Short mmCIF file of C-alpha atoms in Angstrom, two decimals:
data_model
loop_
_atom_site.label_atom_id
_atom_site.label_comp_id
_atom_site.label_asym_id
_atom_site.label_seq_id
_atom_site.Cartn_x
_atom_site.Cartn_y
_atom_site.Cartn_z
CA GLY A 1017 -43.69 3.79 -38.21
CA ALA A 1018 -45.12 7.33 -38.27
CA ALA A 1019 -43.65 10.25 -40.08
CA ARG A 1020 -41.48 12.37 -37.88
CA GLU A 1021 -43.57 15.42 -38.43
CA GLU A 1022 -46.66 13.55 -37.06
CA ILE A 1023 -45.06 13.12 -33.80
CA PHE A 1024 -42.89 16.34 -33.48
CA SER A 1025 -44.03 19.82 -33.98
CA GLU A 1026 -40.34 21.00 -33.89
CA TRP A 1027 -37.23 19.03 -34.63
CA ASP A 1028 -33.53 20.41 -34.25
CA ASP A 1029 -31.45 18.79 -36.91
CA THR A 1030 -28.18 19.71 -35.14
CA PRO A 1031 -27.68 16.98 -32.43
CA ILE A 1032 -26.75 18.25 -28.81
CA GLY A 1033 -24.69 14.99 -28.22
CA CYS A 1034 -23.14 12.42 -30.31
CA ALA A 1035 -21.62 9.02 -29.29
CA SER A 1036 -20.55 5.80 -30.83
CA ILE A 1037 -24.05 4.16 -30.58
CA GLY A 1038 -26.26 7.11 -31.34
CA GLN A 1039 -27.01 10.84 -31.14
CA VAL A 1040 -29.50 13.10 -29.31
CA HIS A 1041 -31.89 15.79 -30.97
CA LYS A 1042 -34.11 18.44 -29.32
CA ALA A 1043 -37.68 18.33 -30.30
CA ARG A 1044 -41.24 19.20 -29.19
CA LEU A 1045 -44.06 16.81 -28.87
CA ARG A 1046 -47.08 17.78 -31.16
CA SER A 1047 -49.61 16.13 -28.89
CA SER A 1048 -48.58 17.91 -25.72
CA GLY A 1049 -46.23 20.78 -26.69
CA LYS A 1050 -43.70 19.34 -24.24
CA LYS A 1051 -40.01 19.79 -24.97
CA VAL A 1052 -38.29 16.54 -25.46
CA VAL A 1053 -34.80 14.96 -26.27
CA VAL A 1054 -34.84 12.14 -28.93
CA LYS A 1055 -32.05 9.63 -28.73
CA VAL A 1056 -31.64 7.95 -32.17
CA GLN A 1057 -29.40 4.84 -32.82
CA ASN A 1058 -26.81 4.71 -35.57
CA PRO A 1059 -28.31 1.96 -37.85
CA GLU A 1060 -24.69 0.46 -38.11
CA ALA A 1061 -23.89 0.72 -34.32
CA GLU A 1062 -24.50 -2.96 -33.20
CA ARG A 1063 -22.70 -4.46 -36.09
CA THR A 1064 -19.70 -2.18 -35.80
CA PHE A 1065 -19.80 -2.69 -31.95
CA ARG A 1066 -19.70 -6.55 -32.33
CA GLY A 1067 -16.65 -6.24 -34.61
CA ASP A 1068 -14.96 -3.74 -32.44
CA VAL A 1069 -15.32 -5.79 -29.39
CA PHE A 1070 -14.27 -9.04 -31.01
CA ALA A 1071 -10.87 -7.27 -31.98
CA LEU A 1072 -10.55 -5.86 -28.45
CA LYS A 1073 -11.10 -9.09 -26.83
CA ILE A 1074 -8.19 -10.50 -28.58
CA VAL A 1075 -5.94 -7.52 -27.48
CA VAL A 1076 -7.29 -7.95 -24.00
CA ASP A 1077 -6.56 -11.60 -23.78
CA THR A 1078 -3.06 -11.20 -25.25
CA PHE A 1079 -1.76 -8.16 -23.68
CA MET A 1080 -4.00 -7.53 -20.51
CA PRO A 1081 -5.01 -11.00 -19.24
CA GLN A 1082 -5.44 -9.57 -15.73
CA ILE A 1083 -8.86 -7.82 -16.73
CA SER A 1084 -9.95 -10.59 -19.33
CA VAL A 1085 -12.48 -12.09 -16.90
CA ALA A 1086 -14.15 -8.81 -15.97
CA PHE A 1087 -14.08 -7.69 -19.62
CA ASP A 1088 -16.32 -10.67 -20.59
CA GLU A 1089 -19.03 -9.36 -18.18
CA ILE A 1090 -18.53 -5.73 -19.36
CA GLN A 1091 -18.84 -6.87 -22.86
CA LYS A 1092 -22.08 -8.73 -22.14
CA GLN A 1093 -23.51 -5.80 -20.27
CA PHE A 1094 -22.69 -3.36 -23.10
CA GLY A 1095 -24.44 -5.53 -25.51
CA THR A 1096 -27.67 -4.70 -23.90
CA GLU A 1097 -27.41 -1.08 -25.19
CA PHE A 1098 -28.69 -1.73 -28.56
CA ASP A 1099 -32.36 -2.14 -27.65
CA TYR A 1100 -33.54 1.25 -26.42
CA ARG A 1101 -36.72 -0.46 -25.07
CA GLY A 1102 -34.58 -2.04 -22.33
CA GLU A 1103 -33.09 1.48 -21.58
CA MET A 1104 -36.51 2.94 -21.54
CA GLN A 1105 -37.64 0.44 -18.86
CA ASN A 1106 -34.52 0.80 -16.90
CA ALA A 1107 -35.01 4.80 -16.79
CA ILE A 1108 -38.76 4.16 -15.70
CA ASP A 1109 -37.85 1.73 -12.88
CA VAL A 1110 -34.91 3.96 -11.55
CA ARG A 1111 -37.16 6.89 -11.52
CA ASN A 1112 -39.94 5.05 -9.62
CA ASN A 1113 -37.38 3.64 -7.11
CA LEU A 1114 -35.80 6.92 -6.31
CA GLU A 1115 -39.23 8.47 -5.89
CA GLU A 1116 -40.18 5.80 -3.48
CA GLY A 1117 -36.99 6.31 -1.68
CA GLY A 1118 -37.64 9.95 -1.04
CA PHE A 1119 -34.86 11.38 -3.43
CA ASP A 1120 -36.79 14.32 -4.55
CA HIS A 1121 -33.62 16.32 -4.91
CA ILE A 1122 -32.48 13.99 -7.71
CA ILE A 1123 -34.04 14.40 -11.27
CA ILE A 1124 -34.52 11.39 -13.51
CA PRO A 1125 -36.05 12.46 -16.96
CA GLU A 1126 -39.41 11.15 -17.74
CA VAL A 1127 -39.54 8.74 -20.57
CA TYR A 1128 -42.52 8.53 -23.05
CA PRO A 1129 -43.05 4.79 -23.88
CA LYS A 1130 -45.65 5.64 -26.59
CA TYR A 1131 -42.85 6.99 -28.91
CA CYS A 1132 -40.09 4.70 -27.95
CA SER A 1133 -38.72 1.71 -29.98
CA LYS A 1134 -35.63 -0.34 -30.44
CA ARG A 1135 -33.64 2.41 -32.04
CA VAL A 1136 -35.62 5.53 -30.79
CA LEU A 1137 -35.92 6.90 -27.29
CA VAL A 1138 -37.95 9.88 -26.38
CA MET A 1139 -37.63 11.75 -22.90
CA GLU A 1140 -38.28 14.90 -21.23
CA GLU A 1141 -35.70 17.71 -21.67
CA ILE A 1142 -33.96 18.77 -18.50
CA TYR A 1143 -33.63 22.53 -19.01
CA PRO A 1144 -31.56 24.42 -18.06
CA ALA A 1145 -28.82 21.83 -17.42
CA THR A 1146 -24.99 21.56 -17.85
CA PRO A 1147 -23.17 18.31 -17.97
CA LEU A 1148 -20.98 18.04 -14.79
CA HIS A 1149 -17.73 17.52 -16.91
CA ASP A 1150 -18.50 21.00 -18.59
CA LYS A 1151 -19.10 22.60 -15.16
CA LEU A 1152 -15.96 21.17 -13.74
CA ASN A 1153 -13.91 22.26 -16.77
CA GLU A 1154 -15.34 25.68 -16.60
CA GLN A 1155 -14.60 25.85 -12.97
CA ALA A 1156 -10.89 24.63 -13.47
CA GLU A 1157 -10.24 27.16 -16.26
CA MET A 1158 -11.48 30.08 -14.07
CA LEU A 1159 -9.38 29.01 -11.05
CA ALA A 1160 -6.38 28.75 -13.31
CA LYS A 1161 -6.86 32.05 -14.82
CA GLU A 1162 -7.12 33.57 -11.41
CA LYS A 1163 -3.73 32.14 -10.57
CA GLY A 1164 -2.28 33.26 -14.02
CA MET A 1165 -1.66 29.78 -15.35
CA THR A 1166 -3.05 27.37 -17.86
CA LYS A 1167 -5.68 24.72 -16.89
CA GLU A 1168 -3.12 22.00 -17.40
CA GLU A 1169 -0.59 23.69 -15.26
CA PHE A 1170 -3.24 24.20 -12.47
CA MET A 1171 -4.44 20.56 -12.64
CA ASP A 1172 -0.90 19.33 -12.46
CA ILE A 1173 -0.17 21.32 -9.40
CA GLU A 1174 -3.29 20.35 -7.68
CA ALA A 1175 -2.49 16.55 -8.40
CA LYS A 1176 0.97 16.97 -6.86
CA LYS A 1177 -0.65 18.57 -3.79
CA MET A 1178 -2.99 15.52 -3.39
CA GLU A 1179 0.13 13.21 -3.88
CA GLU A 1180 2.10 15.02 -1.11
CA GLN A 1181 -0.96 15.18 1.15
CA ALA A 1182 -1.60 11.42 0.81
CA ALA A 1183 2.02 10.53 1.70
CA LEU A 1184 1.52 12.30 5.22
CA LEU A 1185 -1.73 10.40 6.09
CA ASN A 1186 -0.29 7.39 7.60
CA GLY A 1187 -3.19 5.08 6.66
CA LYS A 1188 -5.98 7.63 7.24
CA MET A 1189 -8.26 9.05 4.46
CA ALA A 1190 -7.58 12.37 3.16
CA GLU A 1191 -9.59 15.15 5.09
CA SER A 1192 -11.90 16.72 2.82
CA VAL A 1193 -14.01 20.05 2.86
CA SER A 1194 -17.33 19.45 4.47
CA SER A 1195 -20.69 20.30 2.79
CA ASP A 1196 -21.36 22.94 5.30
CA ALA A 1197 -18.03 24.66 4.78
CA TYR A 1198 -18.80 24.68 1.15
CA ASP A 1199 -22.14 26.18 1.68
CA ALA A 1200 -20.67 29.05 3.69
CA TYR A 1201 -18.02 29.72 1.22
CA ILE A 1202 -20.50 29.63 -1.73
CA ALA A 1203 -22.79 32.16 0.16
CA LEU A 1204 -19.76 34.45 0.56
CA GLN A 1205 -19.01 34.35 -3.01
CA GLN A 1206 -22.50 34.89 -4.15
CA GLY A 1207 -22.70 37.95 -1.95
CA LYS A 1208 -19.39 39.19 -3.38
CA ARG A 1209 -20.80 38.58 -6.94
CA ALA A 1210 -23.89 40.65 -6.04
CA VAL A 1211 -21.88 43.45 -4.68
CA LEU A 1212 -19.62 43.60 -7.67
CA ASN A 1213 -22.40 43.39 -10.17
CA THR A 1214 -24.23 46.16 -8.38
CA ALA A 1215 -21.07 48.33 -8.53
CA LYS A 1216 -20.66 47.47 -12.25
CA ARG A 1217 -24.20 48.55 -13.04
CA MET A 1218 -23.70 51.88 -11.16
CA TYR A 1219 -20.57 52.51 -13.01
CA ASN A 1220 -22.13 51.81 -16.39
CA TRP A 1221 -25.19 54.04 -15.66
CA SER A 1222 -22.98 56.97 -14.47
CA VAL A 1223 -19.22 57.16 -15.47
CA GLY A 1224 -20.03 54.60 -18.27
CA TRP A 1225 -21.70 57.31 -20.19
CA VAL A 1226 -18.25 58.70 -20.97
CA PHE A 1227 -15.80 55.76 -20.51
CA PRO A 1228 -15.95 52.12 -21.65
CA ASN A 1229 -18.63 50.00 -19.84
CA TYR A 1230 -18.08 46.83 -17.94
CA ASP A 1231 -19.30 43.77 -19.68
CA LEU A 1232 -21.94 42.48 -17.35
CA SER A 1233 -22.12 38.93 -19.12
CA LYS A 1234 -18.63 38.14 -17.67
CA ASP A 1235 -18.41 36.70 -14.20
CA ASP A 1236 -15.33 37.68 -12.26
CA VAL A 1237 -16.27 35.73 -9.23
CA ILE A 1238 -15.83 31.91 -8.77
CA VAL A 1239 -18.86 30.26 -7.05
CA PRO A 1240 -17.78 26.66 -6.85
CA LEU A 1241 -20.00 23.59 -6.95
CA ASN A 1242 -20.45 22.15 -3.53
CA ALA A 1243 -18.10 19.15 -4.15
CA ALA A 1244 -18.81 17.44 -0.71
CA LYS A 1245 -22.68 17.59 -1.37
CA LEU A 1246 -22.25 16.30 -4.88
CA ILE A 1247 -20.13 13.30 -3.87
CA ASP A 1248 -22.58 12.41 -0.83
CA GLN A 1249 -25.64 12.55 -3.13
CA LEU A 1250 -24.08 10.39 -5.79
CA PHE A 1251 -22.97 7.75 -3.17
CA ALA A 1252 -26.42 7.82 -1.57
CA VAL A 1253 -28.17 7.44 -4.93
CA HIS A 1254 -26.06 4.58 -5.99
CA GLY A 1255 -25.90 2.97 -2.51
CA TYR A 1256 -29.62 3.01 -2.44
CA GLU A 1257 -29.97 1.76 -6.07
CA THR A 1258 -27.44 -1.03 -5.63
CA ILE A 1259 -28.35 -2.48 -2.33
CA ILE A 1260 -32.09 -1.65 -1.69
CA ASN A 1261 -33.47 -1.80 -5.06
CA GLY A 1262 -31.01 -4.01 -7.03
CA CYS A 1263 -31.33 -1.76 -10.15
CA PHE A 1264 -28.38 0.64 -10.54
CA ASN A 1265 -26.76 2.68 -13.33
CA ALA A 1266 -23.19 1.09 -13.82
CA ASP A 1267 -21.92 4.05 -15.90
CA PRO A 1268 -22.15 7.16 -13.55
CA HIS A 1269 -19.55 9.18 -15.37
CA PRO A 1270 -19.59 12.97 -15.30
CA GLY A 1271 -21.20 13.17 -18.74
CA ASN A 1272 -24.32 11.36 -17.49
CA ILE A 1273 -24.58 13.78 -14.56
CA LEU A 1274 -26.26 17.28 -15.23
CA CYS A 1275 -26.35 20.17 -12.96
CA ALA A 1276 -29.87 21.52 -13.23
CA ASN A 1277 -30.87 24.55 -11.06
CA GLY A 1278 -29.15 23.53 -7.88
CA LYS A 1279 -30.22 19.73 -8.42
CA LEU A 1280 -28.54 16.74 -10.01
CA ALA A 1281 -30.11 15.07 -12.98
CA LEU A 1282 -28.96 11.65 -13.86
CA ILE A 1283 -29.33 10.37 -17.43
CA ASP A 1284 -28.54 7.53 -19.76
CA TYR A 1285 -29.80 4.20 -18.38
CA GLY A 1286 -28.40 1.80 -21.18
CA GLN A 1287 -25.88 0.43 -18.56
CA VAL A 1288 -28.29 -0.78 -15.75
CA LYS A 1289 -27.39 -3.81 -13.87
CA ARG A 1290 -30.02 -5.68 -11.97
CA VAL A 1291 -29.06 -7.74 -8.84
CA PRO A 1292 -31.32 -10.37 -7.39
CA LEU A 1293 -32.10 -10.17 -3.60
CA LYS A 1294 -29.98 -13.20 -2.77
CA ASP A 1295 -26.82 -11.67 -4.14
CA ARG A 1296 -27.64 -8.20 -2.58
CA LEU A 1297 -27.85 -9.89 0.82
CA ASN A 1298 -24.52 -11.59 0.23
CA LEU A 1299 -22.95 -8.14 -1.09
CA ALA A 1300 -24.42 -6.30 1.96
CA LYS A 1301 -22.78 -8.77 4.30
CA SER A 1302 -19.50 -8.37 2.32
CA ILE A 1303 -19.63 -4.68 2.66
CA LEU A 1304 -20.28 -4.58 6.23
CA LEU A 1305 -17.46 -7.15 6.77
CA VAL A 1306 -15.01 -4.87 4.78
CA GLU A 1307 -16.18 -1.76 6.66
CA ALA A 1308 -15.23 -3.38 10.00
CA ALA A 1309 -12.07 -5.10 8.58
CA ILE A 1310 -10.50 -1.86 7.39
CA GLU A 1311 -10.89 -0.46 10.72
CA VAL A 1312 -8.62 -3.19 12.09
CA ASP A 1313 -6.24 -3.36 9.19
CA PRO A 1314 -2.58 -2.44 10.17
CA ARG A 1315 -2.54 -0.05 7.20
CA THR A 1316 -5.18 2.05 9.00
CA ASN A 1317 -4.49 1.03 12.57
CA PRO A 1318 -0.78 0.22 13.22
CA ASP A 1319 -1.66 -0.59 16.90
CA VAL A 1320 -4.19 -3.19 16.16
CA ASP A 1321 -3.85 -6.74 17.67
CA PRO A 1322 -2.45 -8.96 14.89
CA LYS A 1323 -4.94 -11.57 16.11
CA VAL A 1324 -8.03 -9.28 15.50
CA HIS A 1325 -6.69 -8.35 11.93
CA LYS A 1326 -6.07 -12.12 11.29
CA ASN A 1327 -9.65 -13.06 12.28
CA ALA A 1328 -11.11 -10.18 10.21
CA ARG A 1329 -9.18 -11.29 7.14
CA ARG A 1330 -10.23 -14.84 7.45
CA SER A 1331 -13.90 -13.79 7.91
CA VAL A 1332 -13.80 -11.46 4.84
CA ALA A 1333 -12.08 -14.41 2.75
CA GLU A 1334 -14.50 -17.11 4.02
CA HIS A 1335 -17.44 -15.18 3.13
CA ALA A 1336 -16.12 -14.23 -0.29
CA LYS A 1337 -15.56 -18.17 -0.88
CA LYS A 1338 -19.05 -18.75 0.24
CA ILE A 1339 -20.62 -16.45 -2.37
CA GLY A 1340 -18.56 -17.95 -5.17
CA MET A 1341 -15.58 -15.78 -5.57
CA LYS A 1342 -12.78 -17.99 -6.99
CA THR A 1343 -9.10 -17.60 -7.55
CA GLU A 1344 -6.61 -20.03 -8.88
CA LYS A 1345 -5.09 -20.70 -5.68
CA MET A 1346 -7.76 -19.51 -3.35
CA LEU A 1347 -5.19 -17.64 -1.15
CA GLU A 1348 -6.84 -15.96 1.90
CA ASP A 1349 -4.72 -12.92 1.49
CA THR A 1350 -5.78 -12.54 -2.24
CA LEU A 1351 -9.45 -12.73 -1.51
CA TYR A 1352 -9.17 -10.24 1.47
CA GLN A 1353 -7.17 -7.61 -0.65
CA ILE A 1354 -9.66 -7.84 -3.51
CA ASN A 1355 -12.64 -7.35 -1.18
CA VAL A 1356 -11.23 -4.42 0.81
CA VAL A 1357 -9.97 -2.60 -2.41
CA TYR A 1358 -13.11 -3.05 -4.47
CA LEU A 1359 -15.66 -2.62 -1.80
CA GLY A 1360 -13.67 -0.27 0.45
CA ARG A 1361 -10.72 1.81 -0.21
CA MET A 1362 -8.54 2.28 -3.28
CA ASP A 1363 -6.35 5.06 -1.99
CA LYS A 1364 -2.70 5.12 -1.40
CA PRO A 1365 -2.53 3.14 1.76
CA PHE A 1366 -4.23 0.10 0.20
CA LEU A 1367 -2.40 0.34 -3.24
CA TYR A 1368 0.99 1.80 -2.49
CA PRO A 1369 3.45 1.79 -4.24
CA ASP A 1370 1.16 0.76 -7.21
CA ASN A 1371 -1.62 2.59 -9.21
CA ALA A 1372 -4.87 0.71 -9.68
CA LEU A 1373 -3.84 -1.15 -12.86
CA GLN A 1374 -0.45 -2.26 -11.36
CA TRP A 1375 -2.17 -3.41 -8.13
CA THR A 1376 -4.51 -5.49 -10.30
CA ASP A 1377 -1.47 -7.00 -12.09
CA LYS A 1378 0.21 -7.75 -8.87
CA MET A 1379 -3.04 -9.66 -7.65
CA GLN A 1380 -3.29 -11.61 -10.95
CA SER A 1381 0.32 -12.68 -10.88
CA GLN A 1382 0.04 -13.84 -7.23
CA ASP A 1383 -3.29 -15.60 -7.46
CA PRO A 1384 -5.31 -15.07 -10.82
CA MET A 1385 -9.01 -14.49 -10.68
CA GLY A 1386 -11.14 -17.67 -11.68
CA ASN A 1387 -14.71 -18.10 -12.96
CA ILE A 1388 -16.99 -15.27 -11.97
CA ASP A 1389 -20.31 -16.81 -13.07
CA GLU A 1390 -21.63 -16.81 -9.47
CA ILE A 1391 -20.58 -13.20 -8.85
CA ASP A 1392 -20.63 -11.53 -12.19
CA TYR A 1393 -22.78 -8.65 -10.66
CA LEU A 1394 -19.79 -7.57 -8.80
CA VAL A 1395 -18.01 -6.38 -11.81
CA MET A 1396 -20.61 -3.60 -12.63
CA VAL A 1397 -20.90 -2.90 -8.78
CA ASN A 1398 -17.17 -2.35 -8.73
CA MET A 1399 -17.13 -0.37 -11.96
CA SER A 1400 -19.79 2.15 -10.83
CA SER A 1401 -18.20 2.62 -7.47
CA MET A 1402 -14.65 3.21 -8.97
CA MET A 1403 -16.12 5.89 -11.15
CA LEU A 1404 -17.53 7.65 -8.16
CA ARG A 1405 -14.40 7.21 -6.10
CA GLY A 1406 -12.46 8.53 -8.85
CA LEU A 1407 -14.60 11.53 -9.25
CA GLY A 1408 -14.32 11.97 -5.53
CA GLU A 1409 -10.46 11.91 -5.59
CA MET A 1410 -10.52 14.46 -8.41
CA LEU A 1411 -12.55 16.70 -6.36
CA GLY A 1412 -10.73 16.37 -3.10
CA GLN A 1413 -13.59 14.16 -1.77
CA PRO A 1414 -12.25 10.62 -1.28
CA ARG A 1415 -14.66 7.99 -0.03
CA ASN A 1416 -14.70 4.65 1.39
CA VAL A 1417 -17.24 2.56 -0.47
CA ALA A 1418 -18.04 0.42 2.46
CA VAL A 1419 -18.84 3.37 4.79
CA GLU A 1420 -21.03 5.05 2.18
CA TYR A 1421 -23.01 1.91 1.37
CA ALA A 1422 -22.92 0.43 4.99
CA PRO A 1423 -26.29 2.20 6.06
CA PHE A 1424 -28.24 0.61 3.26
CA CYS A 1425 -26.70 -2.60 4.00
CA ARG A 1426 -27.82 -2.60 7.50
CA THR A 1427 -31.35 -1.61 6.38
CA LEU A 1428 -31.53 -4.57 3.99
CA LEU A 1429 -30.01 -7.20 6.34
CA ARG A 1430 -32.21 -6.07 9.29
CA GLN A 1431 -35.38 -6.27 6.93
CA HIS A 1432 -34.50 -9.90 6.50
CA GLY A 1433 -33.52 -10.69 9.95
CA LEU A 1434 -29.72 -11.17 9.12
CA LEU A 1435 -28.15 -8.15 10.61
CA GLU A 1436 -27.67 -9.44 14.12
CA ALA A 1437 -25.87 -12.50 12.84
CA VAL A 1438 -23.36 -10.35 10.85
CA GLU A 1439 -22.67 -8.07 13.77
CA GLN A 1440 -22.00 -11.01 16.12
CA GLU A 1441 -19.51 -12.34 13.57
CA ILE A 1442 -17.71 -9.00 13.52
CA LYS A 1443 -17.72 -8.82 17.38
CA SER A 1444 -16.11 -12.43 17.39
CA TRP A 1445 -12.90 -11.11 15.91
CA THR A 1446 -11.98 -9.65 19.44
CA GLN A 1447 -12.96 -12.66 21.37
#
């Protein structure tokens, strides 16, 4: 209700970001002098969104019925974005949870509740910071230029390399460069940059008095992101949020991830899903069963005893039924495949010869998904993990969700005296 000038001593009319729901401006608080960013909702956003979703729902039901059930949950979740007071509380809770969990290398912007309302959200400015997608785009362009090709040509070649590599894996996950190896290479490149910059300055101060100078603003050395550390940190944060806190950001796309002075800053908490303890305990057991089942799956272990795989498959499917997962025919194989892909691996050995959408079509044609009221939280769990896995694949860092989340699952189940029973069930597969 106050005039803008009463709250902010500075205001930049040019938004630093625009989206379908609102836009973001830089400002400075008059009361403290702190630099902030202000998210302002488009007054017509909610009305437009409801109409668009109604139309999209008709299209989905008609042409893509295989995702109709999941779309209903996504629609419901996105409907929460129109009250920034909810996003404010989400950001506060996530920030507090990660601080308690010791994630001091992750930045969550502080929110200022005093200045927030349904359509306005005020939070600290993370500066300097670059959105991850901009950083990756810049890196791809530099690598392409170094090889004398366009970014598109470079990306196509890299994608083909990954396809060829996947075809030779025989069920194993692709090898990825380790975080330590990245650190060693980054240190080498930083040293190379320092030497080159020193040489350029010396040239400019001497020969450069006569001949054209080097442009010191141009960087000729590519210092890459540590992709392994990036993906490890993202999975650790989301595993902790999902399993331990039950309060996680379901929309971790690269635009919501900022690179800030060697740290990751995670922003935009409109799409936060909260999962009750009972459901998290069930999810934790599902993930540990999937982790163990993949190890005795013929696609990853051709020499496995068929009886052991059969027991593992039945165990995963029975637990899925117990927690409320429903399909039209309740086929054991369908329930097993859905769990090992959504909660484990979505790489070539588990999808071949299909891509993710074709695989979903096949599952739906064999045994359509039923009512998900009892497990609706899994839609957002799967959506966030698929975004992280997709980012990992793009960076040559494939991940098995079950392996990444398993430590948090064991912690939660141990806290509630349930871990030993799950481990005994897994051991029973070989007996």
